[in-house]
Coordinates of C-alpha atoms in Angstrom, one line a residue:
Chain A
X26 CA 177.1 181.5 46.2
X27 CA 176.7 180.6 49.8
X28 CA 178.2 177.3 50.9
X29 CA 175.6 176.4 53.4
X30 CA 171.9 177.3 53.5
X31 CA 169.5 176.3 56.2
X32 CA 165.9 177.2 56.6
X33 CA 162.3 176.1 56.3
X34 CA 160.7 174.5 53.2
X35 CA 157.7 175.8 51.3
X36 CA 156.2 173.1 49.1
X37 CA 154.2 173.7 45.9
X38 CA 153.0 171.4 43.0
X39 CA 153.7 171.0 39.3
X40 CA 153.8 173.6 36.6
X41 CA 153.7 176.7 38.8
X42 CA 153.6 179.5 36.2
X43 CA 155.0 183.0 36.6
X44 CA 151.5 184.4 37.2
X45 CA 151.2 182.2 40.3
X46 CA 154.7 183.3 41.4
X47 CA 154.0 187.0 40.9
X48 CA 150.6 188.0 39.5
X49 CA 150.7 190.4 36.6
X50 CA 148.8 193.1 38.4
X51 CA 151.8 193.7 40.7
X52 CA 154.4 194.1 38.0
X53 CA 154.0 197.9 38.1
X54 CA 156.2 198.3 41.1
X55 CA 159.8 199.5 40.7
X56 CA 162.4 196.8 41.3
X57 CA 164.9 199.3 42.7
X58 CA 163.0 201.9 44.8
X59 CA 163.0 200.3 48.3
X60 CA 159.5 201.3 49.4
X61 CA 158.1 199.7 46.2
X62 CA 160.3 196.7 45.7
X63 CA 159.3 195.2 49.1
X64 CA 155.9 194.6 47.6
X65 CA 157.4 191.9 45.4
X66 CA 158.2 190.1 48.7
X67 CA 154.7 190.6 50.0
X68 CA 153.0 189.2 46.8
X69 CA 155.5 186.4 46.0
X70 CA 153.6 183.2 45.2
X71 CA 150.3 185.0 46.0
X72 CA 148.8 183.7 42.7
X73 CA 148.7 180.2 44.1
X74 CA 145.1 179.0 44.5
X75 CA 144.4 178.5 48.2
X76 CA 144.5 174.7 48.2
X77 CA 148.0 174.8 46.6
X78 CA 149.5 177.3 49.1
X79 CA 152.1 175.2 51.0
X80 CA 151.6 171.5 50.5
X81 CA 150.5 169.0 51.7
X82 CA 147.8 171.0 53.6
X83 CA 147.4 174.2 51.6
X84 CA 146.0 177.5 52.9
X85 CA 149.5 178.6 54.1
X86 CA 150.5 181.8 52.3
X87 CA 154.2 182.0 51.4
X88 CA 154.3 185.5 52.8
X89 CA 151.8 185.8 55.7
X90 CA 149.3 188.7 56.0
X91 CA 150.8 192.2 55.5
X92 CA 154.4 191.0 55.9
X93 CA 157.1 191.8 53.3
X94 CA 159.3 188.8 54.1
X95 CA 158.5 185.1 54.0
X96 CA 159.7 182.7 56.7
X97 CA 160.7 180.1 54.0
X98 CA 164.2 179.9 52.5
X99 CA 163.6 176.9 50.3
X100 CA 160.9 176.4 47.6
X101 CA 160.3 172.7 46.8
X102 CA 158.5 172.2 43.5
X103 CA 157.4 169.6 41.0
X104 CA 158.0 169.8 37.2
X105 CA 158.2 172.8 34.9
X106 CA 158.5 175.4 37.7
X107 CA 158.4 179.0 36.4
X108 CA 156.6 178.3 33.1
X109 CA 154.8 181.1 31.3
X110 CA 156.1 184.6 30.9
X111 CA 159.7 185.9 30.8
X112 CA 159.1 188.3 33.7
X113 CA 162.3 188.5 35.8
X114 CA 160.1 189.8 38.5
X115 CA 159.4 186.1 39.3
X116 CA 162.8 184.9 40.7
X117 CA 163.3 188.5 42.0
X118 CA 160.0 188.3 44.0
X119 CA 161.2 185.0 45.6
X120 CA 164.5 186.5 46.5
X121 CA 162.9 189.7 47.8
X122 CA 160.7 187.6 50.1
X123 CA 163.8 186.0 51.5
X124 CA 164.0 182.7 49.5
X125 CA 167.5 181.5 48.6
X126 CA 167.0 178.2 46.8
X127 CA 164.4 176.5 44.5
X128 CA 164.6 172.8 44.2
X129 CA 162.4 171.5 41.4
X130 CA 162.1 168.4 39.2
X131 CA 162.4 170.7 36.1
X132 CA 162.3 174.3 35.1
X133 CA 160.9 176.4 32.3
X134 CA 164.0 177.8 30.7
X135 CA 163.4 181.5 30.9
X136 CA 162.8 181.4 34.6
X137 CA 165.9 179.2 35.0
X138 CA 168.1 181.7 33.0
X139 CA 166.6 184.6 34.9
X140 CA 167.3 183.0 38.3
X141 CA 170.9 182.4 37.4
X142 CA 171.8 185.4 35.2
X143 CA 170.3 187.8 37.7
X144 CA 171.7 185.9 40.7
X145 CA 168.3 185.8 42.5
X146 CA 167.8 182.2 43.7
X147 CA 169.8 179.0 43.1
X148 CA 167.8 176.7 40.9
X149 CA 168.7 173.1 41.9
X150 CA 167.2 170.1 40.1
X151 CA 166.1 166.8 41.8
X152 CA 165.3 163.4 40.3
X153 CA 163.5 162.5 43.4
X154 CA 159.9 163.8 43.7
X155 CA 160.6 165.8 46.8
X156 CA 157.2 167.3 46.9
X157 CA 155.9 163.9 48.1
X158 CA 158.6 163.7 50.8
X159 CA 159.0 167.2 52.2
X160 CA 156.3 169.1 54.0
X161 CA 155.9 172.8 54.2
X162 CA 157.7 173.9 57.4
X163 CA 160.3 171.1 57.4
X164 CA 163.7 172.4 58.3
X165 CA 166.3 171.8 55.5
X166 CA 170.0 172.3 55.2
X167 CA 171.9 172.3 51.9
X168 CA 175.6 172.3 51.0
X169 CA 175.6 174.0 47.7
X170 CA 179.0 172.7 46.5
X171 CA 178.1 169.0 46.9
X172 CA 174.3 169.3 46.4
X173 CA 173.7 167.4 49.6
X174 CA 170.3 168.2 51.1
X175 CA 169.3 167.2 54.5
X176 CA 165.7 167.2 55.8
X177 CA 166.4 167.8 59.5
X178 CA 162.8 167.3 60.4
X179 CA 162.6 163.8 59.0
X180 CA 166.3 162.9 59.1
X181 CA 166.4 162.0 55.4
X182 CA 169.3 163.0 53.1
X183 CA 169.1 163.6 49.4
X184 CA 171.7 164.2 46.6
X185 CA 170.6 166.9 44.2
X186 CA 171.7 167.1 40.6
X187 CA 174.9 168.9 39.8
X188 CA 174.5 172.5 38.9
X189 CA 176.5 172.0 35.7
X190 CA 177.3 175.0 33.4
X191 CA 175.4 177.5 35.5
X192 CA 177.7 177.0 38.5
X193 CA 180.2 179.3 36.9
X194 CA 177.7 182.1 36.6
X195 CA 176.4 181.6 40.1
X196 CA 179.9 181.8 41.4
X197 CA 180.4 185.1 39.6
X198 CA 177.2 186.4 41.3
X199 CA 175.5 187.3 38.0
X200 CA 175.9 187.3 34.2
X201 CA 177.7 190.7 34.1
X202 CA 180.6 189.5 36.1
X203 CA 180.6 186.3 34.0
X204 CA 180.6 188.4 30.8
X205 CA 183.5 190.4 32.1
X206 CA 185.5 187.3 32.8
X207 CA 184.6 185.9 29.3
X208 CA 185.9 189.2 27.8
X209 CA 182.5 190.1 26.5
X210 CA 182.3 193.2 28.7
X211 CA 185.0 195.7 29.8
X212 CA 186.2 195.4 33.3
X213 CA 185.1 198.0 35.8
Chain B
X17 CA 178.0 169.2 9.0
X18 CA 174.3 169.5 8.1
X19 CA 172.5 172.0 10.3
X20 CA 169.0 173.1 11.0
X21 CA 167.9 176.7 10.2
X22 CA 168.2 177.5 14.0
X23 CA 171.7 176.1 14.3
X24 CA 172.9 177.9 11.1
X25 CA 171.6 181.3 12.3
X26 CA 173.2 180.8 15.7
X27 CA 176.5 179.7 14.1
X28 CA 176.6 182.8 11.8
X29 CA 175.9 185.1 14.8
X30 CA 178.7 183.4 16.8
X31 CA 180.9 183.9 13.7
X32 CA 181.5 180.2 13.4
X33 CA 181.1 177.6 10.7
X34 CA 178.8 175.4 12.7
X35 CA 177.5 174.8 16.2
X36 CA 176.2 171.7 18.0
X37 CA 173.1 171.4 20.2
X38 CA 174.0 171.7 23.9
X39 CA 176.9 174.1 23.3
X40 CA 177.0 177.4 25.2
X41 CA 178.0 180.2 22.8
X42 CA 178.1 184.0 22.7
X43 CA 176.2 185.5 19.9
X44 CA 175.6 189.0 18.3
X45 CA 172.1 190.4 18.5
X46 CA 170.5 192.2 15.6
X47 CA 167.4 193.6 17.4
X48 CA 166.5 194.0 21.1
X49 CA 162.9 194.7 21.9
X50 CA 161.4 195.8 25.3
X51 CA 158.1 197.2 26.5
X52 CA 156.6 199.1 29.4
X53 CA 156.6 196.2 32.0
X54 CA 160.1 195.0 31.6
X55 CA 161.7 198.1 30.0
X56 CA 162.0 200.2 33.1
X57 CA 163.7 197.5 35.2
X58 CA 166.0 196.7 32.3
X59 CA 167.0 200.3 32.0
X60 CA 167.8 200.4 35.8
X61 CA 170.0 197.3 35.4
X62 CA 171.7 198.8 32.3
X63 CA 172.6 202.0 34.2
X64 CA 173.8 200.1 37.3
X65 CA 176.2 197.9 35.2
X66 CA 177.3 200.3 32.4
X67 CA 177.0 203.7 34.1
X68 CA 174.4 206.4 34.5
X69 CA 175.4 208.1 31.3
X70 CA 176.3 205.0 29.2
X71 CA 175.0 204.8 25.6
X72 CA 173.2 201.7 24.4
X73 CA 175.3 199.5 22.1
X74 CA 173.4 200.5 18.9
X75 CA 170.4 202.7 19.0
X76 CA 169.2 201.6 15.6
X77 CA 168.9 198.0 17.0
X78 CA 166.8 198.8 20.1
X79 CA 163.1 198.9 19.7
X80 CA 160.8 200.0 22.6
X81 CA 157.1 199.3 22.2
X82 CA 154.9 200.2 25.2
X83 CA 151.9 197.9 25.0
X84 CA 151.0 196.1 28.2
X85 CA 149.5 198.6 30.7
X86 CA 148.5 201.5 28.5
X87 CA 144.8 202.3 28.9
X88 CA 144.7 202.4 32.7
X89 CA 144.7 205.0 35.5
X90 CA 147.2 203.0 37.5
X91 CA 149.8 205.6 38.6
X92 CA 152.7 203.2 38.7
X93 CA 152.0 201.9 35.2
X94 CA 151.9 205.5 33.9
X95 CA 155.1 206.3 35.7
X96 CA 156.7 203.3 33.9
X97 CA 155.8 204.8 30.5
X98 CA 157.3 208.1 31.6
X99 CA 160.6 206.2 32.4
X100 CA 160.6 204.8 28.8
X101 CA 159.9 208.2 27.4
X102 CA 162.8 209.8 29.3
X103 CA 165.2 207.0 28.3
X104 CA 164.3 207.3 24.6
X105 CA 164.9 211.1 24.9
X106 CA 168.3 210.7 26.7
X107 CA 169.5 208.1 24.2
X108 CA 167.9 209.7 21.2
X109 CA 166.3 206.4 20.2
X110 CA 164.7 206.3 16.7
X111 CA 162.5 203.3 17.4
X112 CA 160.5 204.4 20.4
X113 CA 156.8 204.2 19.7
X114 CA 155.3 206.5 22.3
X115 CA 151.8 206.2 23.9
X116 CA 149.4 209.0 23.0
X117 CA 151.1 209.8 19.7
X118 CA 150.4 208.8 16.2
X119 CA 153.5 206.5 16.5
X120 CA 151.8 204.4 19.2
X121 CA 151.6 200.8 17.8
X122 CA 150.2 198.3 20.4
X123 CA 151.3 194.8 21.0
X124 CA 155.1 194.5 20.5
X125 CA 155.2 191.2 18.6
X126 CA 152.8 192.4 16.0
X127 CA 154.3 195.8 15.8
X128 CA 157.8 194.2 15.2
X129 CA 156.4 192.5 12.1
X130 CA 154.4 195.6 10.9
X131 CA 157.4 197.9 11.2
X132 CA 159.8 195.6 9.4
X133 CA 162.0 194.5 12.4
X134 CA 161.4 190.8 11.7
X135 CA 164.0 190.1 9.1
X136 CA 165.0 186.6 7.8
X137 CA 168.3 185.2 9.1
X138 CA 168.5 187.7 12.0
X139 CA 168.7 187.2 15.8
X140 CA 166.1 189.0 17.8
X141 CA 165.7 189.1 21.6
X142 CA 162.9 190.6 23.6
X143 CA 161.8 191.0 27.2
X144 CA 158.7 189.0 26.6
X145 CA 158.2 185.2 26.4
X146 CA 156.1 185.6 23.2
X147 CA 159.1 187.1 21.4
X148 CA 159.3 183.7 19.7
X149 CA 156.5 185.0 17.5
X150 CA 159.0 186.7 15.2
X151 CA 160.4 183.3 14.2
X152 CA 157.6 183.1 11.6
X153 CA 159.9 185.2 9.4
X154 CA 162.8 182.8 9.4
X155 CA 164.8 184.3 12.2
X156 CA 165.9 183.2 15.6
X157 CA 163.9 185.0 18.3
X158 CA 163.3 184.3 21.9
X159 CA 162.3 185.9 25.2
X160 CA 164.7 186.9 28.0
X161 CA 164.5 188.6 31.4
X162 CA 165.6 192.1 32.3
X163 CA 169.2 191.2 33.2
X164 CA 169.9 189.5 29.9
X165 CA 168.2 192.4 28.1
X166 CA 170.4 194.9 30.0
X167 CA 173.5 192.9 29.0
X168 CA 172.4 193.0 25.3
X169 CA 171.6 196.8 25.7
X170 CA 175.2 197.4 26.8
X171 CA 177.2 195.0 24.6
X172 CA 175.0 193.7 21.8
X173 CA 175.9 190.1 22.9
X174 CA 174.3 187.3 24.9
X175 CA 175.1 183.7 25.7
X176 CA 172.8 180.9 24.6
X177 CA 172.8 177.2 24.8
X178 CA 172.2 175.9 21.3
X179 CA 168.8 174.1 21.3
X180 CA 168.0 170.8 19.7
X181 CA 165.3 171.1 17.0
X182 CA 161.9 169.5 17.0
X183 CA 160.2 169.5 13.6
X184 CA 156.4 169.6 13.0
X185 CA 155.3 168.9 9.5
X186 CA 151.8 169.8 8.5
X187 CA 150.6 168.2 5.2
X188 CA 147.4 168.5 3.3
X189 CA 144.9 171.3 2.8
X190 CA 143.5 173.3 5.7
X191 CA 139.7 173.0 5.9
X192 CA 137.9 176.3 6.3
X193 CA 136.8 175.6 9.9
X194 CA 140.4 175.3 11.1
X195 CA 143.0 178.0 11.9
X196 CA 146.6 178.0 12.8
X197 CA 145.5 178.2 16.5
X198 CA 143.9 174.7 16.2
X199 CA 147.3 173.4 14.8
X200 CA 149.4 174.8 17.5
X201 CA 147.1 173.9 20.4
X202 CA 147.1 170.3 19.0
X203 CA 150.9 170.3 19.0
X204 CA 151.1 171.6 22.6
X205 CA 148.5 169.1 23.7
X206 CA 150.4 166.3 22.0
X207 CA 153.9 167.0 23.3
X208 CA 152.8 168.5 26.6
X209 CA 153.6 172.0 27.9
X210 CA 157.1 171.0 28.8
X211 CA 157.5 168.7 25.8
X212 CA 159.5 171.4 23.9
X213 CA 161.5 172.7 26.9
X214 CA 164.6 174.5 25.5
X215 CA 164.0 173.1 22.0
X216 CA 163.7 174.9 18.8
X217 CA 160.2 174.2 17.3
X218 CA 160.4 174.2 13.6
X219 CA 157.2 174.2 11.5
X220 CA 157.3 172.8 8.0
X221 CA 155.1 171.3 5.3
X222 CA 152.7 172.4 2.6
X223 CA 150.0 173.5 5.0
X224 CA 152.4 175.8 6.8
X225 CA 153.6 177.5 3.7
X226 CA 149.9 177.8 2.5
X227 CA 149.3 180.0 5.6
X228 CA 149.6 183.8 5.5
X229 CA 152.3 185.5 7.6
X230 CA 149.8 186.4 10.2
X231 CA 148.7 182.8 10.6
X232 CA 152.3 181.6 10.7
X233 CA 152.8 184.0 13.6
X234 CA 150.1 182.2 15.5
X235 CA 152.1 179.0 15.2
X236 CA 155.4 180.4 16.3
X237 CA 153.8 182.6 19.0
X238 CA 152.8 179.6 21.1
X239 CA 156.1 177.7 20.9
X240 CA 156.7 179.0 24.4
X241 CA 153.5 177.3 25.6
X242 CA 155.3 174.0 24.9
X243 CA 158.4 175.3 26.7
X244 CA 160.2 176.0 23.4
X245 CA 163.3 178.2 23.2
X246 CA 162.2 179.5 19.8
X247 CA 159.6 178.8 17.1
X248 CA 160.8 179.1 13.5
X249 CA 159.5 178.8 9.9
X250 CA 161.8 178.9 6.9
X251 CA 161.3 182.1 4.8
X252 CA 159.6 182.0 1.4
X253 CA 158.2 184.4 -1.2
X254 CA 155.3 185.4 1.2
X255 CA 157.9 186.3 3.8
X256 CA 160.0 188.4 1.4
X257 CA 156.9 190.2 0.1
X258 CA 155.8 191.1 3.6
X259 CA 159.2 192.2 4.8
X260 CA 160.1 194.2 1.7
X261 CA 156.8 196.1 1.8
X262 CA 157.7 197.3 5.3
X263 CA 161.5 197.9 5.4
X264 CA 164.4 198.8 3.0
X265 CA 166.7 197.1 5.4
X266 CA 168.6 194.2 3.8
X267 CA 168.6 190.7 5.0
X268 CA 170.1 187.3 4.1
X269 CA 167.7 184.4 4.3
X270 CA 169.0 181.2 5.9
X271 CA 167.6 177.7 5.3
X272 CA 168.2 174.4 7.0
X273 CA 170.5 171.9 5.3
X274 CA 169.2 168.6 3.8
X275 CA 170.1 165.8 6.3
X276 CA 170.1 168.1 9.3
X277 CA 169.4 166.2 12.5
X278 CA 166.1 166.6 14.4
X279 CA 165.6 165.6 17.9
X280 CA 162.0 164.7 17.2
X281 CA 159.7 164.8 14.1
X282 CA 155.9 164.7 14.0
X283 CA 153.8 164.7 10.9
X284 CA 150.2 165.9 10.8
X285 CA 147.6 165.7 8.0
X286 CA 145.7 168.9 8.6
X287 CA 142.7 167.8 6.5
X288 CA 142.0 165.2 9.3
X289 CA 142.4 167.6 12.2
X290 CA 139.6 168.9 14.4
X291 CA 138.7 172.3 16.0
X292 CA 140.2 172.2 19.5
X293 CA 140.4 174.1 22.8
X294 CA 142.8 174.1 25.7
X295 CA 140.7 173.6 28.8
X296 CA 141.4 175.4 32.1
X297 CA 144.1 175.8 33.5
X298 CA 146.9 174.7 31.2
X299 CA 147.6 175.4 27.5
X300 CA 148.3 171.7 26.9
X301 CA 144.9 170.6 28.4
X302 CA 143.7 169.7 24.9
X303 CA 140.2 168.7 23.9
X304 CA 138.3 168.6 20.6
X305 CA 135.6 171.2 20.6
X306 CA 133.1 168.4 20.2
X307 CA 134.1 167.0 23.6
X308 CA 133.3 170.3 25.4
X309 CA 130.5 171.5 23.2
X310 CA 127.7 173.1 25.3
X311 CA 129.9 174.3 28.1
X312 CA 128.2 177.4 29.5
X313 CA 130.2 180.6 29.0
X314 CA 130.1 184.1 30.7
X315 CA 132.5 185.8 28.3
X316 CA 134.3 185.7 25.0
X317 CA 137.5 187.6 24.3
X318 CA 139.2 188.2 20.9
X319 CA 142.6 189.8 21.0
X320 CA 146.3 189.5 21.9
X321 CA 149.5 188.9 19.9
X322 CA 148.3 185.4 19.0
X323 CA 144.6 186.1 18.3
X324 CA 144.2 189.9 17.7
X325 CA 145.6 190.2 14.1
X326 CA 143.6 191.4 11.1
X327 CA 142.9 187.9 9.8
X328 CA 141.8 186.8 13.3
X329 CA 139.1 189.5 13.2
X330 CA 138.2 188.8 9.6
X331 CA 137.5 185.2 10.6
X332 CA 135.5 186.1 13.7
X333 CA 133.5 188.8 11.7
X334 CA 132.5 186.2 9.1
X335 CA 130.8 184.3 11.9
X336 CA 129.4 187.3 13.8
X337 CA 128.1 189.2 10.7
X338 CA 124.3 189.5 11.1
X339 CA 124.3 187.7 14.4
X340 CA 124.1 188.8 18.1
X341 CA 126.4 187.7 20.9
X342 CA 124.8 186.0 23.9
X343 CA 127.7 186.7 26.3
X344 CA 129.9 189.8 26.9
X345 CA 132.3 189.7 24.0
X346 CA 135.5 191.8 24.2
X347 CA 137.3 192.8 21.0
X348 CA 140.9 194.1 21.4
X349 CA 142.9 194.7 18.3
X350 CA 146.6 193.9 18.7
X351 CA 147.9 197.0 17.0
X352 CA 146.7 200.4 15.8
X353 CA 147.3 199.1 12.2
X354 CA 144.8 196.3 13.0
X355 CA 142.3 198.9 14.3
X356 CA 142.8 200.9 11.2
X357 CA 142.1 197.8 9.0
X358 CA 138.9 197.0 11.0
X359 CA 137.7 200.5 10.4
X360 CA 138.4 200.5 6.6
X361 CA 137.9 196.9 5.5
X362 CA 134.3 196.0 4.8
X363 CA 132.0 192.9 4.8
X364 CA 128.6 193.1 3.1
X365 CA 128.9 196.9 2.9
X366 CA 129.8 197.4 6.6
X367 CA 133.1 198.0 8.1
X368 CA 134.5 195.1 10.2
X369 CA 134.4 197.4 13.2
X370 CA 130.6 198.0 12.6
X371 CA 130.1 194.2 12.2
X372 CA 131.4 193.7 15.7
X373 CA 129.4 196.6 17.1
X374 CA 126.2 195.5 15.5
X375 CA 126.8 192.0 16.9
X376 CA 126.9 193.6 20.4
X377 CA 130.7 193.3 21.0
X378 CA 132.6 195.7 23.3
X379 CA 135.5 197.3 21.4
X380 CA 138.8 198.1 23.0
X381 CA 142.0 200.0 22.2
X382 CA 145.1 198.3 20.7
X383 CA 147.2 196.8 23.5
X384 CA 147.8 193.6 25.4
X385 CA 144.5 194.2 27.2
X386 CA 143.2 191.5 29.5
X387 CA 145.3 188.7 28.0
X388 CA 147.5 188.9 31.1
X389 CA 145.0 190.4 33.5
X390 CA 146.8 193.7 34.3
X391 CA 145.7 196.6 36.5
X392 CA 142.2 196.3 37.9
X393 CA 140.7 198.8 35.4
X394 CA 142.0 196.8 32.4
X395 CA 139.3 196.4 29.6
X396 CA 138.0 192.8 29.7
X397 CA 139.8 191.8 32.9
X398 CA 138.1 189.0 34.9
X399 CA 137.1 189.8 38.5
X400 CA 135.1 186.8 39.6
X401 CA 134.2 183.3 38.6
X402 CA 133.8 184.0 34.9
X403 CA 134.1 181.2 32.4
X404 CA 135.8 182.7 29.3
X405 CA 136.6 181.5 25.8
X406 CA 139.5 183.4 24.4
X407 CA 141.8 183.6 21.4
X408 CA 144.8 184.4 23.7
X409 CA 147.7 182.1 24.5
X410 CA 147.6 181.3 28.2
X411 CA 145.0 180.0 30.7
X412 CA 146.9 179.5 33.9
X413 CA 145.0 180.3 37.1
X414 CA 144.6 184.0 37.4
X415 CA 146.1 184.8 34.0
X416 CA 143.2 187.0 32.9
X417 CA 142.8 188.6 36.3
X418 CA 140.8 186.5 38.8
X419 CA 142.2 183.3 40.2
X420 CA 138.6 182.0 40.3
X421 CA 137.9 182.5 36.6
X422 CA 138.4 179.7 34.1
X423 CA 139.7 180.2 30.6
X424 CA 139.3 178.1 27.4
X425 CA 141.7 178.9 24.6
X426 CA 140.5 178.5 21.0
X427 CA 140.7 179.9 17.5
X428 CA 138.8 183.1 16.5
X429 CA 136.3 181.0 14.6
X430 CA 135.5 178.8 17.6
X431 CA 135.4 181.9 19.9
X432 CA 133.0 183.7 17.6
X433 CA 130.8 180.7 17.1
X434 CA 130.7 180.2 20.9
X435 CA 129.9 183.9 21.6
X436 CA 126.7 183.8 19.5
X437 CA 125.5 180.7 21.3
X438 CA 126.7 181.5 24.8
X439 CA 128.1 178.0 25.0
X440 CA 131.2 176.4 23.5
X441 CA 130.2 175.7 19.9
X442 CA 131.9 174.0 17.0
X443 CA 132.6 176.5 14.2
X444 CA 131.2 174.0 11.6
X445 CA 127.8 174.6 13.0
X446 CA 127.8 178.3 12.0
X447 CA 130.0 178.3 8.9
X448 CA 128.0 177.9 5.7

């Protein structure tokens, strides 16, 4: 897990489900073959209705045009982010687009597990409704160890919730290394 | 310490006397299920972590059921089925149900029941959020991603946080115009679609045990739509009869202890409940059918793991028999066994299949179909601004294909009644 992460924010609303994160039609691509996996970056968050694409103004795609990478490192969301299907393609697509962190008020649990166990994005929780305070394009910097988030554009600082139990898995990189350390899987 | 059924099953599989909600534990897995969308990436991760030639932990416990993108020309989707086929060959898997053969089954959650893989007291994981369906048989079942599935594939183990249990008690006699779908949509509307986040949703009470196994599966299927970790119903004689008719495999039923602690309890009198819908675009956007009656429709859809079982079609056929649909109505059996039943069971001297055809329905092949949109050529997929009433389980924007379409979720009775009027219709208006 990186100690410091700095980049632009992409703000979305409440209950963004996995079909909005990566529409089911795109799930046919291989997640390993490089020419195919890059499409997950292109179509990440492409299921958002236009008015919800990058709050507060909308109409700002997460990944612009024909690009494969997004300019945004942080996704700022309301409650129940990642509800719906168990598709691991969802946190994977966010990572493939270049996102490193999601900060939401709450998560649907399968998305949360997938983000952590696969080591795709770090899912921080916030008690403050950041989607009302942070705008798409704001520059943010985060210290992962302390959970201190700074909005460099507005100058405001926030303290995110502690990562808790999942910090151990995030430090391992993914669940396999965690399982090896727990003695559930033989060492390489 | 008194424990709920979910806690007891998890404790047994952690080889412990008891567990407490909130604890992280490692458990042994009895069955792992995967399909054509999440199977190929799971296999890739399994090989990356355990080696190109590694064997799965136990080939009798791995079930692979292609069901999502089957009747399509999409080349990537076809390639994914080929990956499953090759893996099943390499690993000599006894429980691979290949497309294009007589072994093909259709929707995984229904096939797991039909093939006897849902066994009371077990722990079952699957790479699909609706894996919670299996809990209707008194087992712990939940959905996971590819990474967790790959870990199970290699070790037979996984970590879980023990969930707190919410208990929903349904008392009274179910009126003929209500189905399990009305009950679960009401629960989701009442607690909200994150009201059950990471909780076990246990269904109890006379009205639940009066339900058939298929209807019980409709209840547990949608536990995830309230954010639940699992849905569960204690096993009874109906459970045992269903399971024993389909497998010789043994099982040890587990029951909750008297005095077990519930995080939340809610009691419903089903005789006083109403036919309901979930309005666009959230499964908890609850309304009585009477509140949305007359809403103009473009399409009706009957199918999926939650609304494409034999009894779902029997209920719909009772409404459609001798009638004509006024909107495009798509019928997609969940499994090949369901298709077979529709072609053999009769109503007033006609097969159920013929009842649907005569009513003007479009008949599809057993699969997930348009429940989740899928490739552009998927049967029943939306492509524009269609207003749809559907027996499926999700209505998020774009779920059935087009971001501009709007989906109402309802019981097969309500969907059939609405199909013949072209507007949302209370089933009481057509049931005699």
